[in-house]
Amino acid sequence: MSEGICRKTVRAEATVIGNEALGSGCFVVTLEVPEIASMIEPAHFVMLRGLDPGFPYLPRPFSVFDVSGGDTEATRIEILYEVVGSGTAAMARWTGGEKVYCLGPLGRSFDTSSDSSHSVFLAGGIGIAPFPFLARRLKTPPERQILLFGARSKSALFALDRFEALGIDIRIATDDGSEGRKGNSVELLSELLDELSPSTPEVFACGPTPMFKAAQKVVVPRGVPTQMSLEERMACGYGACVGCVQAIDDPESEDGWRYALICVEGPVFDAERVLYTRPVPTDS
Ligand code: FES
């Protein structure tokens, strides 16, 4: 998979247009930044840093939730974020009109060229972020797009209205059983694959590492094409700090595997390439 890497990255000053609270510490901030919005593809990310006093010095990476504005090209990007530290807490105080440092688009987007009969979005928590935009970019008819959303509880389910508006089938799993199935999104995936068999959908996944590890065990043995958008802490976002490595399968490397920079070669990888346990050398 070589598609999706954005060859042109722009540093821009964005303007905060709105900052909507969704509950459970999650927000959607809308930024006016036409020079970046017009190039964004699903799962591309941007590095953001507030220019207001007191904002932490290092920018933070955020997947783009959706794009909007403009008759022919997008002029705005929306970022779904959860308050987890000082940077996101500062973002939650934006009310509109603030100027923001924005670097992007960065990384490799989802490959949207699939002609599978069904598309499945496997989301864990805030990992739901890239899917509204992806759903609109895919060729799959909305009635054959299925969101499998796993969250801690009913109160941590957000943005479902976006998927309802697109006519997407939504299936929920919560850890405490307060909404949908008591369990996780990978259990929903396993059931769905049985339900759709012998058809094989294309799966797009975004969420925490335990979700990816569990999903790999379901999709790889069945040969289900699956793209995973990995989450990682990122200091630079463009390959300079070497702080976001992931072991991946690579038949052309001497040992059959190597480390990849998630910010440059990812965040999207084919599921069968991601190695959560490094292969043991066969001889010495
Ligand atoms: Fe710096 Fe990836 S975030 S190399």
CSV table of C-alpha atoms and ligand atoms in Angstrom, one decimal:
chain,number,residue,atom,x,y,z
A,1,MET,CA,0.0,0.0,0.0
A,2,SER,CA,1.8,3.2,-1.1
A,3,GLU,CA,-1.3,5.4,-1.7
A,4,GLY,CA,-2.2,8.2,0.6
A,5,ILE,CA,1.1,9.8,1.6
A,6,CYS,CA,0.7,13.6,1.4
A,7,ARG,CA,3.6,14.9,-0.5
A,8,LYS,CA,3.0,18.5,0.4
A,9,THR,CA,2.8,19.8,3.9
A,10,VAL,CA,2.0,23.3,4.9
A,11,ARG,CA,2.6,25.4,8.0
A,12,ALA,CA,-0.3,27.7,8.5
A,13,GLU,CA,-2.0,30.0,11.0
A,14,ALA,CA,-5.5,28.7,11.5
A,15,THR,CA,-8.4,30.5,13.0
A,16,VAL,CA,-10.7,28.8,15.6
A,17,ILE,CA,-14.3,29.1,14.3
A,18,GLY,CA,-16.0,27.0,17.0
A,19,ASN,CA,-15.4,24.6,19.8
A,20,GLU,CA,-18.3,22.3,20.6
A,21,ALA,CA,-18.5,20.3,23.8
A,22,LEU,CA,-19.8,16.8,23.2
A,23,GLY,CA,-19.7,15.6,26.8
A,24,SER,CA,-17.4,13.2,28.7
A,25,GLY,CA,-14.5,15.6,28.1
A,26,CYS,CA,-14.7,15.5,24.3
A,27,PHE,CA,-14.9,18.5,22.0
A,28,VAL,CA,-15.0,19.2,18.3
A,29,VAL,CA,-13.0,22.3,17.3
A,30,THR,CA,-13.5,23.8,13.8
A,31,LEU,CA,-10.5,25.6,12.2
A,32,GLU,CA,-10.5,27.8,9.2
A,33,VAL,CA,-7.3,26.8,7.3
A,34,PRO,CA,-8.0,26.5,3.6
A,35,GLU,CA,-4.4,25.8,2.5
A,36,ILE,CA,-4.5,22.5,4.6
A,37,ALA,CA,-8.2,21.6,4.5
A,38,SER,CA,-8.1,21.4,0.7
A,39,MET,CA,-5.5,18.6,0.8
A,40,ILE,CA,-6.7,16.5,3.7
A,41,GLU,CA,-7.6,12.8,3.1
A,42,PRO,CA,-9.2,10.5,5.7
A,43,ALA,CA,-6.7,9.5,8.5
A,44,HIS,CA,-4.3,12.3,7.6
A,45,PHE,CA,-3.4,14.2,10.7
A,46,VAL,CA,-2.3,17.7,11.7
A,47,MET,CA,0.0,19.0,14.4
A,48,LEU,CA,-1.7,21.8,16.4
A,49,ARG,CA,-0.4,24.3,18.9
A,50,GLY,CA,-2.2,27.3,20.4
A,51,LEU,CA,-0.5,30.6,20.1
A,52,ASP,CA,-2.2,31.9,23.2
A,53,PRO,CA,0.0,32.4,26.3
A,54,GLY,CA,0.2,29.4,28.6
A,55,PHE,CA,-0.3,26.8,25.8
A,56,PRO,CA,2.3,24.0,26.1
A,57,TYR,CA,5.3,24.6,23.7
A,58,LEU,CA,5.1,21.3,21.8
A,59,PRO,CA,2.3,20.8,19.2
A,60,ARG,CA,0.0,17.8,19.5
A,61,PRO,CA,-1.1,15.4,16.7
A,62,PHE,CA,-4.8,15.1,15.8
A,63,SER,CA,-6.6,13.1,13.2
A,64,VAL,CA,-9.0,15.1,11.1
A,65,PHE,CA,-12.7,14.3,12.0
A,66,ASP,CA,-14.1,16.0,8.9
A,67,VAL,CA,-13.7,18.9,6.5
A,68,SER,CA,-16.2,21.5,5.5
A,69,GLY,CA,-16.7,24.9,3.9
A,70,GLY,CA,-16.1,26.1,0.4
A,71,ASP,CA,-18.2,25.2,-2.7
A,72,THR,CA,-15.5,23.3,-4.5
A,73,GLU,CA,-12.7,22.7,-2.0
A,74,ALA,CA,-12.8,22.4,1.8
A,75,THR,CA,-11.6,25.4,3.8
A,76,ARG,CA,-12.2,24.1,7.3
A,77,ILE,CA,-11.1,21.1,9.3
A,78,GLU,CA,-12.8,19.7,12.3
A,79,ILE,CA,-10.8,18.0,15.1
A,80,LEU,CA,-12.4,15.6,17.6
A,81,TYR,CA,-10.4,15.6,20.8
A,82,GLU,CA,-10.6,14.5,24.4
A,83,VAL,CA,-9.2,16.5,27.3
A,84,VAL,CA,-6.3,14.3,28.6
A,85,GLY,CA,-3.6,16.8,29.5
A,86,SER,CA,-2.5,20.5,29.7
A,87,GLY,CA,-2.6,21.0,25.9
A,88,THR,CA,-6.0,19.6,25.3
A,89,ALA,CA,-7.3,21.4,28.5
A,90,ALA,CA,-6.0,24.7,26.9
A,91,MET,CA,-7.8,23.8,23.7
A,92,ALA,CA,-11.1,23.3,25.6
A,93,ARG,CA,-10.9,27.0,26.6
A,94,TRP,CA,-10.9,28.2,23.0
A,95,THR,CA,-14.1,30.1,22.3
A,96,GLY,CA,-13.5,31.3,18.7
A,97,GLY,CA,-11.3,33.8,17.0
A,98,GLU,CA,-8.0,32.4,18.4
A,99,LYS,CA,-5.0,31.9,16.1
A,100,VAL,CA,-3.5,28.4,16.1
A,101,TYR,CA,-0.3,27.0,14.6
A,102,CYS,CA,-1.3,24.1,12.2
A,103,LEU,CA,1.1,21.8,10.3
A,104,GLY,CA,-0.4,19.4,7.8
A,105,PRO,CA,-1.6,17.3,6.1
A,106,LEU,CA,0.8,14.6,7.6
A,107,GLY,CA,1.1,10.9,7.2
A,108,ARG,CA,-0.6,8.2,5.1
A,109,SER,CA,-4.3,8.3,4.6
A,110,PHE,CA,-6.7,5.3,4.3
A,111,ASP,CA,-6.7,3.8,0.8
A,112,THR,CA,-10.3,4.5,-0.4
A,113,SER,CA,-10.0,2.7,-3.7
A,114,SER,CA,-11.6,-0.6,-2.3
A,115,ASP,CA,-14.6,-1.9,-4.2
A,116,SER,CA,-15.7,-4.2,-1.4
A,117,SER,CA,-19.4,-4.7,-1.1
A,118,HIS,CA,-19.3,-3.7,2.6
A,119,SER,CA,-17.2,-1.2,4.6
A,120,VAL,CA,-16.8,-1.7,8.3
A,121,PHE,CA,-15.5,1.1,10.6
A,122,LEU,CA,-14.0,-0.4,13.8
A,123,ALA,CA,-13.7,2.3,16.4
A,124,GLY,CA,-12.5,2.3,20.0
A,125,GLY,CA,-13.3,5.5,22.0
A,126,ILE,CA,-11.8,8.6,20.5
A,127,GLY,CA,-10.6,6.4,17.6
A,128,ILE,CA,-13.9,7.2,16.0
A,129,ALA,CA,-12.3,10.4,14.8
A,130,PRO,CA,-11.4,9.7,11.1
A,131,PHE,CA,-14.6,7.8,10.2
A,132,PRO,CA,-17.2,10.5,9.3
A,133,PHE,CA,-14.8,11.9,6.7
A,134,LEU,CA,-13.9,8.4,5.5
A,135,ALA,CA,-17.5,7.3,5.2
A,136,ARG,CA,-18.2,10.2,2.8
A,137,ARG,CA,-15.1,9.4,0.7
A,138,LEU,CA,-15.8,5.7,0.1
A,139,LYS,CA,-17.6,4.4,-2.9
A,140,THR,CA,-19.5,1.9,-0.8
A,141,PRO,CA,-23.2,2.8,-0.5
A,142,PRO,CA,-24.1,4.1,3.0
A,143,GLU,CA,-26.5,1.2,3.6
A,144,ARG,CA,-23.5,-1.1,3.4
A,145,GLN,CA,-21.3,0.8,5.8
A,146,ILE,CA,-21.3,-0.4,9.3
A,147,LEU,CA,-19.9,1.4,12.4
A,148,LEU,CA,-18.8,-0.9,15.3
A,149,PHE,CA,-18.2,1.5,18.2
A,150,GLY,CA,-16.7,0.4,21.5
A,151,ALA,CA,-16.7,2.7,24.5
A,152,ARG,CA,-16.4,2.6,28.3
A,153,SER,CA,-20.1,3.4,28.8
A,154,LYS,CA,-23.2,5.1,27.3
A,155,SER,CA,-21.8,8.5,28.5
A,156,ALA,CA,-18.7,8.0,26.3
A,157,LEU,CA,-20.6,7.5,23.1
A,158,PHE,CA,-20.4,10.6,21.0
A,159,ALA,CA,-20.7,11.9,17.4
A,160,LEU,CA,-23.3,9.1,16.5
A,161,ASP,CA,-25.5,11.7,14.9
A,162,ARG,CA,-22.9,12.1,12.2
A,163,PHE,CA,-23.2,8.5,11.2
A,164,GLU,CA,-27.0,8.5,11.6
A,165,ALA,CA,-27.2,11.4,9.2
A,166,LEU,CA,-25.2,9.4,6.6
A,167,GLY,CA,-27.5,6.4,6.9
A,168,ILE,CA,-24.8,4.1,8.4
A,169,ASP,CA,-25.7,1.0,10.4
A,170,ILE,CA,-24.4,1.6,14.0
A,171,ARG,CA,-23.6,-1.2,16.4
A,172,ILE,CA,-22.5,-0.4,19.9
A,173,ALA,CA,-20.5,-2.2,22.6
A,174,THR,CA,-19.8,-0.8,26.1
A,175,ASP,CA,-17.6,-2.1,28.8
A,176,ASP,CA,-20.3,-1.8,31.4
A,177,GLY,CA,-23.2,-2.8,29.2
A,178,SER,CA,-25.0,0.6,29.7
A,179,GLU,CA,-25.6,0.8,25.9
A,180,GLY,CA,-25.5,-1.9,23.2
A,181,ARG,CA,-23.7,-5.1,23.8
A,182,LYS,CA,-21.7,-5.6,27.0
A,183,GLY,CA,-18.2,-6.2,25.6
A,184,ASN,CA,-16.0,-4.6,23.0
A,185,SER,CA,-16.0,-3.6,19.4
A,186,VAL,CA,-13.8,-6.6,18.3
A,187,GLU,CA,-16.5,-9.0,19.6
A,188,LEU,CA,-19.0,-7.1,17.4
A,189,LEU,CA,-16.5,-7.5,14.5
A,190,SER,CA,-16.2,-11.2,14.9
A,191,GLU,CA,-20.0,-11.6,14.9
A,192,LEU,CA,-20.4,-9.3,11.9
A,193,LEU,CA,-17.9,-11.3,9.8
A,194,ASP,CA,-19.9,-14.4,10.5
A,195,GLU,CA,-23.1,-12.6,9.5
A,196,LEU,CA,-21.7,-11.3,6.2
A,197,SER,CA,-19.9,-14.5,5.2
A,198,PRO,CA,-19.2,-15.6,2.5
A,199,SER,CA,-18.9,-11.9,1.6
A,200,THR,CA,-15.7,-10.2,2.9
A,201,PRO,CA,-15.9,-6.6,3.9
A,202,GLU,CA,-13.1,-4.0,3.9
A,203,VAL,CA,-12.3,-3.1,7.5
A,204,PHE,CA,-11.0,0.3,8.6
A,205,ALA,CA,-9.9,0.4,12.3
A,206,CYS,CA,-8.8,3.2,14.7
A,207,GLY,CA,-8.5,3.0,18.4
A,208,PRO,CA,-6.2,1.9,21.2
A,209,THR,CA,-3.5,-0.7,20.8
A,210,PRO,CA,-5.3,-3.5,22.7
A,211,MET,CA,-8.2,-3.2,20.2
A,212,PHE,CA,-5.7,-3.5,17.3
A,213,LYS,CA,-4.1,-6.6,18.8
A,214,ALA,CA,-7.5,-8.3,19.3
A,215,ALA,CA,-8.7,-7.3,15.8
A,216,GLN,CA,-5.6,-8.7,14.2
A,217,LYS,CA,-6.4,-12.1,15.6
A,218,VAL,CA,-9.8,-11.9,14.1
A,219,VAL,CA,-9.1,-10.5,10.6
A,220,VAL,CA,-5.7,-11.8,9.6
A,221,PRO,CA,-6.5,-15.6,9.8
A,222,ARG,CA,-9.7,-14.9,7.8
A,223,GLY,CA,-7.9,-12.9,5.2
A,224,VAL,CA,-10.1,-9.8,5.8
A,225,PRO,CA,-8.5,-6.7,4.2
A,226,THR,CA,-8.0,-4.4,7.1
A,227,GLN,CA,-6.3,-1.0,7.4
A,228,MET,CA,-5.4,0.2,10.9
A,229,SER,CA,-4.8,3.8,11.7
A,230,LEU,CA,-2.4,3.6,14.7
A,231,GLU,CA,-2.4,6.0,17.6
A,232,GLU,CA,0.9,7.1,19.0
A,233,ARG,CA,2.5,10.0,20.9
A,234,MET,CA,4.2,12.3,18.4
A,235,ALA,CA,6.6,15.1,19.1
A,236,CYS,CA,7.3,16.3,15.6
A,237,GLY,CA,4.9,14.5,13.2
A,238,TYR,CA,7.3,14.4,10.2
A,239,GLY,CA,10.2,12.0,11.0
A,240,ALA,CA,12.7,14.2,12.8
A,241,CYS,CA,12.5,12.9,16.4
A,242,VAL,CA,12.3,9.1,15.7
A,243,GLY,CA,9.9,8.9,18.6
A,244,CYS,CA,7.0,7.0,17.0
A,245,VAL,CA,8.4,3.6,15.9
A,246,GLN,CA,6.4,0.5,15.1
A,247,ALA,CA,7.8,-2.9,14.1
A,248,ILE,CA,6.4,-4.0,10.8
A,249,ASP,CA,6.7,-7.0,8.5
A,250,ASP,CA,9.1,-6.3,5.6
A,251,PRO,CA,10.1,-9.2,3.4
A,252,GLU,CA,12.8,-7.1,1.7
A,253,SER,CA,14.6,-6.4,5.0
A,254,GLU,CA,17.4,-8.7,6.0
A,255,ASP,CA,15.5,-10.1,9.0
A,256,GLY,CA,12.1,-9.9,7.4
A,257,TRP,CA,10.9,-7.0,9.5
A,258,ARG,CA,12.0,-3.5,10.5
A,259,TYR,CA,10.9,-0.5,12.4
A,260,ALA,CA,8.7,2.1,10.6
A,261,LEU,CA,8.0,5.7,11.7
A,262,ILE,CA,4.2,5.9,12.3
A,263,CYS,CA,4.1,9.6,11.4
A,264,VAL,CA,5.8,9.1,8.0
A,265,GLU,CA,4.8,5.6,6.8
A,266,GLY,CA,1.6,5.6,8.9
A,267,PRO,CA,-0.6,6.1,10.7
A,268,VAL,CA,-2.4,3.7,8.4
A,269,PHE,CA,-0.9,0.2,8.0
A,270,ASP,CA,-2.3,-3.0,6.6
A,271,ALA,CA,-3.2,-5.2,9.6
A,272,GLU,CA,-1.1,-8.1,8.6
A,273,ARG,CA,2.1,-6.0,8.5
A,274,VAL,CA,2.0,-4.7,12.1
A,275,LEU,CA,4.1,-6.8,14.5
A,276,TYR,CA,3.2,-6.4,18.1
A,277,THR,CA,5.7,-9.1,19.0
A,278,ARG,CA,9.1,-8.8,17.3
A,279,PRO,CA,10.2,-12.0,15.4
A,280,VAL,CA,12.9,-13.9,17.1
A,281,PRO,CA,16.1,-14.3,14.9
A,282,THR,CA,16.2,-17.8,13.4
A,283,ASP,CA,20.0,-18.2,13.8
A,284,SER,CA,22.9,-16.3,15.2
B,1,FES,FE1,8.8,12.5,15.4
B,1,FES,FE2,7.4,10.5,14.3
B,1,FES,S1,6.7,12.0,15.7
B,1,FES,S2,9.5,10.9,14.1
